mmCIF file of N, CA and C in Angstrom:
data_model
loop_
_atom_site.group_PDB
_atom_site.id
_atom_site.type_symbol
_atom_site.label_atom_id
_atom_site.label_comp_id
_atom_site.label_asym_id
_atom_site.label_seq_id
_atom_site.Cartn_x
_atom_site.Cartn_y
_atom_site.Cartn_z
ATOM 1 N N MET A 1 -25.596 -6.650 3.736
ATOM 2 C CA MET A 1 -24.399 -7.224 3.774
ATOM 3 C C MET A 1 -23.347 -6.608 4.768
ATOM 4 N N SER A 2 -23.606 -5.213 4.891
ATOM 5 C CA SER A 2 -22.902 -4.226 5.802
ATOM 6 C C SER A 2 -23.490 -4.491 7.297
ATOM 7 N N ALA A 3 -22.492 -4.073 8.147
ATOM 8 C CA ALA A 3 -23.021 -4.268 9.573
ATOM 9 C C ALA A 3 -23.347 -3.029 10.089
ATOM 10 N N GLY A 4 -23.483 -1.894 9.396
ATOM 11 C CA GLY A 4 -24.081 -0.691 9.839
ATOM 12 C C GLY A 4 -23.859 0.552 8.911
ATOM 13 N N PRO A 5 -23.924 1.704 9.329
ATOM 14 C CA PRO A 5 -23.508 3.011 8.350
ATOM 15 C C PRO A 5 -22.406 2.817 7.633
ATOM 16 N N VAL A 6 -22.400 3.293 6.501
ATOM 17 C CA VAL A 6 -21.220 3.296 5.623
ATOM 18 C C VAL A 6 -20.236 4.560 6.077
ATOM 19 N N ASP A 7 -19.049 4.283 6.408
ATOM 20 C CA ASP A 7 -18.126 5.631 6.783
ATOM 21 C C ASP A 7 -17.278 5.862 5.443
ATOM 22 N N THR A 8 -17.741 6.992 4.558
ATOM 23 C CA THR A 8 -16.839 7.367 3.712
ATOM 24 C C THR A 8 -15.638 8.020 3.743
ATOM 25 N N GLY A 9 -15.188 8.144 5.107
ATOM 26 C CA GLY A 9 -13.915 8.636 5.390
ATOM 27 C C GLY A 9 -13.657 10.088 4.898
ATOM 28 N N VAL A 10 -12.515 10.512 5.318
ATOM 29 C CA VAL A 10 -11.967 11.871 4.767
ATOM 30 C C VAL A 10 -10.761 11.836 3.758
ATOM 31 N N ALA A 11 -10.458 10.406 3.352
ATOM 32 C CA ALA A 11 -9.415 10.344 2.557
ATOM 33 C C ALA A 11 -9.313 11.381 1.397
ATOM 34 N N ALA A 12 -10.607 11.484 0.786
ATOM 35 C CA ALA A 12 -10.536 12.352 -0.457
ATOM 36 C C ALA A 12 -10.354 13.910 -0.110
ATOM 37 N N MET A 13 -10.410 14.323 1.076
ATOM 38 C CA MET A 13 -10.124 15.633 1.352
ATOM 39 C C MET A 13 -8.722 15.835 1.806
ATOM 40 N N GLU A 14 -7.935 14.932 2.075
ATOM 41 C CA GLU A 14 -6.413 15.132 2.124
ATOM 42 C C GLU A 14 -5.782 15.638 1.067
ATOM 43 N N SER A 15 -4.659 16.461 1.438
ATOM 44 C CA SER A 15 -3.920 17.257 0.511
ATOM 45 C C SER A 15 -2.967 16.269 -0.390
ATOM 46 N N ARG A 16 -2.781 15.238 0.002
ATOM 47 C CA ARG A 16 -1.909 14.340 -0.703
ATOM 48 C C ARG A 16 -2.622 12.886 -0.705
ATOM 49 N N PRO A 17 -2.302 12.021 -1.614
ATOM 50 C CA PRO A 17 -2.905 10.857 -1.870
ATOM 51 C C PRO A 17 -2.727 9.889 -0.521
ATOM 52 N N PRO A 18 -3.559 9.242 -0.059
ATOM 53 C CA PRO A 18 -3.490 8.338 0.977
ATOM 54 C C PRO A 18 -2.605 7.041 0.712
ATOM 55 N N PHE A 19 -2.198 6.990 -0.517
ATOM 56 C CA PHE A 19 -1.420 5.925 -1.312
ATOM 57 C C PHE A 19 -0.536 6.438 -2.130
ATOM 58 N N PRO A 20 0.558 5.595 -2.387
ATOM 59 C CA PRO A 20 1.643 6.044 -3.429
ATOM 60 C C PRO A 20 0.910 6.331 -4.763
ATOM 61 N N TYR A 21 1.129 7.619 -5.211
ATOM 62 C CA TYR A 21 0.470 7.806 -6.597
ATOM 63 C C TYR A 21 1.563 8.511 -7.570
ATOM 64 N N LYS A 22 1.547 7.983 -8.899
ATOM 65 C CA LYS A 22 2.578 8.322 -9.927
ATOM 66 C C LYS A 22 1.749 8.561 -11.049
ATOM 67 N N GLY A 23 1.703 9.963 -11.492
ATOM 68 C CA GLY A 23 0.920 10.278 -12.536
ATOM 69 C C GLY A 23 0.533 11.672 -12.744
ATOM 70 N N PRO A 24 -0.245 12.258 -13.703
ATOM 71 C CA PRO A 24 -0.480 13.669 -13.897
ATOM 72 C C PRO A 24 -1.376 14.063 -12.688
ATOM 73 N N GLU A 25 -0.920 15.315 -12.161
ATOM 74 C CA GLU A 25 -1.429 16.030 -11.040
ATOM 75 C C GLU A 25 -2.933 16.265 -11.389
ATOM 76 N N ALA A 26 -3.133 16.689 -12.620
ATOM 77 C CA ALA A 26 -4.555 16.917 -12.991
ATOM 78 C C ALA A 26 -5.479 15.914 -12.679
ATOM 79 N N LEU A 27 -5.135 14.537 -12.588
ATOM 80 C CA LEU A 27 -6.001 13.446 -12.223
ATOM 81 C C LEU A 27 -5.936 12.765 -10.924
ATOM 82 N N ARG A 28 -4.984 13.377 -10.057
ATOM 83 C CA ARG A 28 -4.872 12.868 -8.724
ATOM 84 C C ARG A 28 -5.929 12.751 -7.963
ATOM 85 N N GLN A 29 -6.466 14.112 -7.766
ATOM 86 C CA GLN A 29 -7.748 14.095 -6.942
ATOM 87 C C GLN A 29 -9.069 13.442 -7.363
ATOM 88 N N ALA A 30 -9.283 13.450 -8.805
ATOM 89 C CA ALA A 30 -10.128 12.768 -9.181
ATOM 90 C C ALA A 30 -10.265 11.071 -9.018
ATOM 91 N N ILE A 31 -9.000 10.567 -9.191
ATOM 92 C CA ILE A 31 -8.723 9.255 -8.754
ATOM 93 C C ILE A 31 -8.783 8.975 -7.347
ATOM 94 N N VAL A 32 -8.355 9.792 -6.377
ATOM 95 C CA VAL A 32 -8.614 9.355 -4.927
ATOM 96 C C VAL A 32 -9.982 9.525 -4.721
ATOM 97 N N ASP A 33 -10.786 10.521 -5.272
ATOM 98 C CA ASP A 33 -12.064 10.676 -5.145
ATOM 99 C C ASP A 33 -12.951 9.412 -5.360
ATOM 100 N N ALA A 34 -12.531 8.977 -6.484
ATOM 101 C CA ALA A 34 -13.104 7.766 -7.224
ATOM 102 C C ALA A 34 -12.924 6.657 -6.265
ATOM 103 N N LEU A 35 -11.720 6.333 -5.848
ATOM 104 C CA LEU A 35 -11.267 5.182 -4.944
ATOM 105 C C LEU A 35 -11.995 5.289 -3.709
ATOM 106 N N THR A 36 -12.125 6.524 -3.294
ATOM 107 C CA THR A 36 -12.864 6.683 -2.045
ATOM 108 C C THR A 36 -14.316 6.307 -1.847
ATOM 109 N N ARG A 37 -14.899 6.279 -3.109
ATOM 110 C CA ARG A 37 -16.369 5.963 -3.344
ATOM 111 C C ARG A 37 -16.455 4.400 -3.111
ATOM 112 N N VAL A 38 -15.483 3.652 -3.321
ATOM 113 C CA VAL A 38 -15.558 2.180 -3.400
ATOM 114 C C VAL A 38 -15.656 1.744 -1.799
ATOM 115 N N VAL A 39 -16.484 1.060 -1.473
ATOM 116 C CA VAL A 39 -16.726 0.712 0.087
ATOM 117 C C VAL A 39 -16.616 -0.776 -0.077
ATOM 118 N N ASP A 40 -15.781 -1.433 1.076
ATOM 119 C CA ASP A 40 -15.931 -2.701 1.189
ATOM 120 C C ASP A 40 -16.989 -3.020 2.144
ATOM 121 N N PRO A 41 -18.009 -3.770 1.555
ATOM 122 C CA PRO A 41 -19.111 -4.023 2.307
ATOM 123 C C PRO A 41 -19.120 -4.865 3.629
ATOM 124 N N GLU A 42 -17.938 -5.608 3.542
ATOM 125 C CA GLU A 42 -17.784 -6.362 4.723
ATOM 126 C C GLU A 42 -17.394 -5.481 5.977
ATOM 127 N N VAL A 43 -16.806 -4.451 5.801
ATOM 128 C CA VAL A 43 -16.484 -3.558 7.005
ATOM 129 C C VAL A 43 -17.029 -2.166 6.952
ATOM 130 N N ALA A 44 -17.933 -2.003 5.855
ATOM 131 C CA ALA A 44 -18.695 -0.694 5.699
ATOM 132 C C ALA A 44 -17.831 0.681 5.929
ATOM 133 N N MET A 45 -16.646 0.497 5.250
ATOM 134 C CA MET A 45 -15.523 1.443 5.167
ATOM 135 C C MET A 45 -15.083 1.716 3.735
ATOM 136 N N THR A 46 -14.613 2.680 3.295
ATOM 137 C CA THR A 46 -13.865 2.774 2.049
ATOM 138 C C THR A 46 -12.548 1.843 1.906
ATOM 139 N N ILE A 47 -12.437 1.498 0.791
ATOM 140 C CA ILE A 47 -11.100 0.549 0.497
ATOM 141 C C ILE A 47 -9.876 1.532 0.609
ATOM 142 N N VAL A 48 -10.111 2.785 0.611
ATOM 143 C CA VAL A 48 -8.830 3.727 0.840
ATOM 144 C C VAL A 48 -8.547 3.726 2.305
ATOM 145 N N ASP A 49 -9.693 4.064 3.065
ATOM 146 C CA ASP A 49 -9.425 4.060 4.558
ATOM 147 C C ASP A 49 -8.972 2.711 5.191
ATOM 148 N N VAL A 50 -9.592 1.588 4.407
ATOM 149 C CA VAL A 50 -9.198 0.210 5.061
ATOM 150 C C VAL A 50 -7.773 0.071 4.656
ATOM 151 N N GLY A 51 -7.240 0.541 3.695
ATOM 152 C CA GLY A 51 -5.804 0.420 3.341
ATOM 153 C C GLY A 51 -5.442 -0.583 2.245
ATOM 154 N N LEU A 52 -6.554 -0.658 1.315
ATOM 155 C CA LEU A 52 -6.460 -1.881 0.353
ATOM 156 C C LEU A 52 -5.777 -1.294 -1.028
ATOM 157 N N ILE A 53 -5.696 -0.147 -1.026
ATOM 158 C CA ILE A 53 -4.746 0.547 -2.228
ATOM 159 C C ILE A 53 -3.448 0.634 -1.868
ATOM 160 N N TYR A 54 -2.505 -0.155 -2.826
ATOM 161 C CA TYR A 54 -1.153 -0.279 -2.520
ATOM 162 C C TYR A 54 -0.391 0.742 -3.378
ATOM 163 N N GLY A 55 -1.120 1.244 -4.482
ATOM 164 C CA GLY A 55 -0.551 2.409 -5.262
ATOM 165 C C GLY A 55 -1.305 2.495 -6.603
ATOM 166 N N VAL A 56 -1.042 3.743 -7.280
ATOM 167 C CA VAL A 56 -1.579 3.988 -8.371
ATOM 168 C C VAL A 56 -0.528 4.707 -9.302
ATOM 169 N N THR A 57 -0.661 4.192 -10.457
ATOM 170 C CA THR A 57 0.244 4.611 -11.586
ATOM 171 C C THR A 57 -0.401 5.056 -12.851
ATOM 172 N N VAL A 58 -0.218 6.131 -13.099
ATOM 173 C CA VAL A 58 -1.018 6.462 -14.491
ATOM 174 C C VAL A 58 0.197 7.035 -15.682
ATOM 175 N N THR A 59 -0.062 6.385 -16.785
ATOM 176 C CA THR A 59 0.904 6.600 -18.055
ATOM 177 C C THR A 59 -0.151 7.274 -18.988
ATOM 178 N N ASP A 60 0.388 7.597 -20.221
ATOM 179 C CA ASP A 60 -0.536 8.164 -21.357
ATOM 180 C C ASP A 60 -1.518 7.240 -21.683
ATOM 181 N N GLU A 61 -1.143 5.725 -21.450
ATOM 182 C CA GLU A 61 -2.198 4.813 -22.243
ATOM 183 C C GLU A 61 -2.814 4.054 -21.075
ATOM 184 N N LYS A 62 -2.310 4.034 -19.607
ATOM 185 C CA LYS A 62 -2.911 2.958 -18.425
ATOM 186 C C LYS A 62 -2.972 3.669 -17.143
ATOM 187 N N LEU A 63 -3.843 3.389 -16.556
ATOM 188 C CA LEU A 63 -4.047 3.597 -15.043
ATOM 189 C C LEU A 63 -3.975 2.224 -14.409
ATOM 190 N N HIS A 64 -2.921 2.094 -13.640
ATOM 191 C CA HIS A 64 -2.606 0.821 -13.015
ATOM 192 C C HIS A 64 -2.804 0.897 -11.540
ATOM 193 N N VAL A 65 -3.647 0.127 -10.988
ATOM 194 C CA VAL A 65 -4.016 0.251 -9.560
ATOM 195 C C VAL A 65 -3.486 -1.084 -8.883
ATOM 196 N N LEU A 66 -2.860 -0.894 -7.728
ATOM 197 C CA LEU A 66 -2.419 -1.977 -6.761
ATOM 198 C C LEU A 66 -3.252 -2.256 -6.055
ATOM 199 N N LEU A 67 -4.030 -3.435 -5.999
ATOM 200 C CA LEU A 67 -5.085 -3.601 -4.783
ATOM 201 C C LEU A 67 -4.956 -4.787 -4.123
ATOM 202 N N THR A 68 -5.097 -4.919 -2.618
ATOM 203 C CA THR A 68 -5.178 -6.106 -2.081
ATOM 204 C C THR A 68 -6.608 -6.298 -1.248
ATOM 205 N N MET A 69 -6.653 -7.322 -0.662
ATOM 206 C CA MET A 69 -7.672 -7.595 0.075
ATOM 207 C C MET A 69 -7.232 -8.009 1.618
ATOM 208 N N THR A 70 -8.088 -7.912 2.660
ATOM 209 C CA THR A 70 -7.751 -8.132 3.847
ATOM 210 C C THR A 70 -7.515 -9.747 4.134
ATOM 211 N N SER A 71 -8.072 -10.438 3.077
ATOM 212 C CA SER A 71 -7.848 -11.978 3.301
ATOM 213 C C SER A 71 -7.854 -12.506 1.938
ATOM 214 N N ALA A 72 -7.050 -13.508 1.643
ATOM 215 C CA ALA A 72 -7.286 -14.229 0.242
ATOM 216 C C ALA A 72 -8.587 -14.778 0.081
ATOM 217 N N ALA A 73 -9.308 -15.170 1.221
ATOM 218 C CA ALA A 73 -10.587 -15.754 0.995
ATOM 219 C C ALA A 73 -11.848 -14.574 1.012
ATOM 220 N N CYS A 74 -11.469 -13.464 0.752
ATOM 221 C CA CYS A 74 -12.487 -12.364 0.720
ATOM 222 C C CYS A 74 -13.687 -12.638 -0.179
ATOM 223 N N PRO A 75 -14.758 -12.794 0.300
ATOM 224 C CA PRO A 75 -15.930 -13.162 -0.781
ATOM 225 C C PRO A 75 -16.375 -12.004 -1.624
ATOM 226 N N VAL A 76 -15.796 -10.823 -1.415
ATOM 227 C CA VAL A 76 -16.452 -9.775 -2.129
ATOM 228 C C VAL A 76 -15.383 -9.061 -3.208
ATOM 229 N N THR A 77 -14.127 -9.815 -3.368
ATOM 230 C CA THR A 77 -13.110 -9.462 -4.133
ATOM 231 C C THR A 77 -13.439 -8.881 -5.608
ATOM 232 N N ASP A 78 -14.316 -9.862 -6.266
ATOM 233 C CA ASP A 78 -14.789 -9.454 -7.672
ATOM 234 C C ASP A 78 -15.574 -8.206 -7.474
ATOM 235 N N LEU A 79 -16.326 -8.237 -6.725
ATOM 236 C CA LEU A 79 -17.303 -6.820 -6.615
ATOM 237 C C LEU A 79 -16.487 -5.770 -6.228
ATOM 238 N N ILE A 80 -15.585 -5.912 -5.605
ATOM 239 C CA ILE A 80 -14.810 -4.630 -5.312
ATOM 240 C C ILE A 80 -14.076 -3.962 -6.525
ATOM 241 N N ILE A 81 -13.294 -5.260 -7.138
ATOM 242 C CA ILE A 81 -12.534 -4.781 -8.186
ATOM 243 C C ILE A 81 -13.411 -4.376 -9.519
ATOM 244 N N GLU A 82 -14.721 -4.751 -9.662
ATOM 245 C CA GLU A 82 -15.688 -4.107 -10.445
ATOM 246 C C GLU A 82 -16.105 -2.592 -10.252
ATOM 247 N N GLU A 83 -16.155 -2.549 -8.994
ATOM 248 C CA GLU A 83 -16.387 -1.140 -8.320
ATOM 249 C C GLU A 83 -15.365 -0.051 -8.597
ATOM 250 N N VAL A 84 -14.146 -0.586 -8.526
ATOM 251 C CA VAL A 84 -12.898 0.356 -8.567
ATOM 252 C C VAL A 84 -12.871 0.626 -10.074
ATOM 253 N N GLU A 85 -13.035 -0.371 -10.812
ATOM 254 C CA GLU A 85 -13.051 -0.138 -12.521
ATOM 255 C C GLU A 85 -14.243 0.832 -12.645
ATOM 256 N N THR A 86 -15.438 0.569 -12.366
ATOM 257 C CA THR A 86 -16.556 1.563 -12.667
ATOM 258 C C THR A 86 -16.210 3.046 -12.363
ATOM 259 N N GLU A 87 -15.629 3.198 -11.010
ATOM 260 C CA GLU A 87 -15.472 4.467 -10.608
ATOM 261 C C GLU A 87 -14.458 5.301 -11.126
ATOM 262 N N LEU A 88 -13.332 4.390 -11.539
ATOM 263 C CA LEU A 88 -12.130 5.069 -12.074
ATOM 264 C C LEU A 88 -12.606 5.334 -13.804
ATOM 265 N N ASP A 89 -13.340 4.541 -14.168
ATOM 266 C CA ASP A 89 -13.895 4.891 -15.684
ATOM 267 C C ASP A 89 -14.724 6.112 -15.692
ATOM 268 N N ARG A 90 -15.491 6.635 -14.740
ATOM 269 C CA ARG A 90 -16.343 7.769 -14.644
ATOM 270 C C ARG A 90 -15.363 8.852 -14.561
ATOM 271 N N VAL A 91 -14.049 8.974 -14.191
ATOM 272 C CA VAL A 91 -13.282 10.189 -13.955
ATOM 273 C C VAL A 91 -11.956 10.177 -14.844
ATOM 274 N N THR A 92 -11.836 9.254 -15.796
ATOM 275 C CA THR A 92 -10.640 9.258 -16.598
ATOM 276 C C THR A 92 -11.059 9.418 -17.964
ATOM 277 N N PRO A 93 -10.022 9.843 -18.793
ATOM 278 C CA PRO A 93 -10.532 9.704 -20.317
ATOM 279 C C PRO A 93 -10.546 8.512 -20.867
ATOM 280 N N PRO A 94 -11.492 8.544 -21.711
ATOM 281 C CA PRO A 94 -12.101 7.103 -22.183
ATOM 282 C C PRO A 94 -10.801 6.184 -22.710
ATOM 283 N N GLU A 95 -10.074 6.957 -23.443
ATOM 284 C CA GLU A 95 -8.657 6.166 -24.054
ATOM 285 C C GLU A 95 -7.865 5.495 -23.026
ATOM 286 N N LEU A 96 -7.978 5.857 -21.681
ATOM 287 C CA LEU A 96 -7.120 5.285 -20.866
ATOM 288 C C LEU A 96 -7.477 3.928 -20.210
ATOM 289 N N LEU A 97 -6.765 3.087 -20.532
ATOM 290 C CA LEU A 97 -6.903 1.599 -20.015
ATOM 291 C C LEU A 97 -6.680 1.421 -18.627
ATOM 292 N N ILE A 98 -7.894 0.775 -17.887
ATOM 293 C CA ILE A 98 -7.797 0.721 -16.458
ATOM 294 C C ILE A 98 -7.424 -0.739 -16.053
ATOM 295 N N LYS A 99 -6.390 -0.849 -15.456
ATOM 296 C CA LYS A 99 -6.072 -2.217 -15.009
ATOM 297 C C LYS A 99 -5.832 -2.312 -13.545
ATOM 298 N N VAL A 100 -6.578 -3.035 -12.906
ATOM 299 C CA VAL A 100 -6.670 -3.441 -11.397
ATOM 300 C C VAL A 100 -5.921 -4.802 -11.144
ATOM 301 N N GLU A 101 -4.824 -4.712 -10.532
ATOM 302 C CA GLU A 101 -4.007 -5.788 -10.297
ATOM 303 C C GLU A 101 -4.122 -6.099 -8.721
ATOM 304 N N LEU A 102 -4.603 -7.562 -8.487
ATOM 305 C CA LEU A 102 -4.600 -7.833 -7.216
ATOM 306 C C LEU A 102 -3.252 -8.560 -6.606
ATOM 307 N N VAL A 103 -2.903 -7.856 -5.598
ATOM 308 C CA VAL A 103 -1.571 -8.264 -5.062
ATOM 309 C C VAL A 103 -1.676 -8.617 -3.578
ATOM 310 N N TRP A 104 -0.748 -9.446 -3.140
ATOM 311 C CA TRP A 104 -0.701 -10.153 -1.790
ATOM 312 C C TRP A 104 0.431 -9.879 -1.061
ATOM 313 N N GLU A 105 1.488 -9.131 -1.553
ATOM 314 C CA GLU A 105 2.659 -8.803 -0.987
ATOM 315 C C GLU A 105 2.978 -7.202 -1.073
ATOM 316 N N PRO A 106 3.066 -6.620 -0.030
ATOM 317 C CA PRO A 106 3.124 -7.065 1.477
ATOM 318 C C PRO A 106 1.714 -7.451 1.959
ATOM 319 N N PRO A 107 1.641 -8.329 2.737
ATOM 320 C CA PRO A 107 0.412 -8.842 3.224
ATOM 321 C C PRO A 107 -0.205 -7.621 4.065
ATOM 322 N N TRP A 108 -1.660 -7.589 3.751
ATOM 323 C CA TRP A 108 -2.478 -6.581 4.319
ATOM 324 C C TRP A 108 -2.315 -6.698 6.026
ATOM 325 N N SER A 109 -2.362 -5.475 6.735
ATOM 326 C CA SER A 109 -2.569 -5.597 8.157
ATOM 327 C C SER A 109 -3.158 -4.424 8.599
ATOM 328 N N THR A 110 -3.580 -4.405 9.867
ATOM 329 C CA THR A 110 -4.304 -3.381 10.369
ATOM 330 C C THR A 110 -3.475 -1.926 10.532
ATOM 331 N N ASP A 111 -2.323 -2.139 10.428
ATOM 332 C CA ASP A 111 -1.385 -0.981 10.201
ATOM 333 C C ASP A 111 -1.614 0.029 9.029
ATOM 334 N N ARG A 112 -2.212 -0.658 7.855
ATOM 335 C CA ARG A 112 -2.506 0.064 6.712
ATOM 336 C C ARG A 112 -3.821 1.002 6.792
ATOM 337 N N MET A 113 -4.611 0.668 7.852
ATOM 338 C CA MET A 113 -5.859 1.338 7.875
ATOM 339 C C MET A 113 -5.730 2.848 8.441
ATOM 340 N N SER A 114 -6.518 3.793 7.883
ATOM 341 C CA SER A 114 -6.389 5.228 8.282
ATOM 342 C C SER A 114 -6.746 5.448 9.821
ATOM 343 N N GLU A 115 -6.331 6.330 10.286
ATOM 344 C CA GLU A 115 -6.560 6.563 11.973
ATOM 345 C C GLU A 115 -8.114 6.759 11.944
ATOM 346 N N ARG A 116 -8.823 7.239 11.215
ATOM 347 C CA ARG A 116 -10.352 7.188 11.074
ATOM 348 C C ARG A 116 -10.876 5.876 11.033
ATOM 349 N N ALA A 117 -10.429 5.142 10.153
ATOM 350 C CA ALA A 117 -10.968 3.643 10.034
ATOM 351 C C ALA A 117 -10.755 2.955 11.459
ATOM 352 N N LYS A 118 -9.424 3.220 11.996
ATOM 353 C CA LYS A 118 -9.348 2.409 13.327
ATOM 354 C C LYS A 118 -10.108 2.982 14.394
ATOM 355 N N ARG A 119 -10.472 4.249 14.359
ATOM 356 C CA ARG A 119 -11.716 4.766 15.446
ATOM 357 C C ARG A 119 -13.031 4.235 15.107
ATOM 358 N N PHE A 120 -13.183 4.119 13.801
ATOM 359 C CA PHE A 120 -14.684 3.495 13.334
ATOM 360 C C PHE A 120 -14.664 2.053 13.913
ATOM 361 N N MET A 121 -13.788 1.479 14.008
ATOM 362 C CA MET A 121 -13.737 -0.014 14.228
ATOM 363 C C MET A 121 -13.575 -0.027 15.794
ATOM 364 N N GLY A 122 -13.300 1.140 16.453
ATOM 365 C CA GLY A 122 -13.186 1.170 17.901
ATOM 366 C C GLY A 122 -11.901 0.576 18.461
ATOM 367 N N TRP A 123 -10.655 0.928 17.622
ATOM 368 C CA TRP A 123 -9.328 0.556 18.110
ATOM 369 C C TRP A 123 -8.759 1.630 18.459
#
């Protein structure tokens, strides 16, 4: 399905999350790392570098992810959501409910992509 090698990016190595994060500092890096392991197979880049994560909020009971797609017609939406849930489940306490919410506002644009992703795409 992918057009070439997968670029896992450097998002996980950044000192701050590449998306808005509200929650315990102790979980922040594990969540960033988990989301960075999820690859959009259509572009062979992480969903973090593509800019699909609009935000993460963690409370005592719930981890809430705001996620978008590059297009409403994305054929791999369900796969990406499932992988997000799986990766987050691996790094969070078992009692934490993981909720991935698909959002369309604001619309995704290439401005959301990391500089690394833009270079990878040749832009």
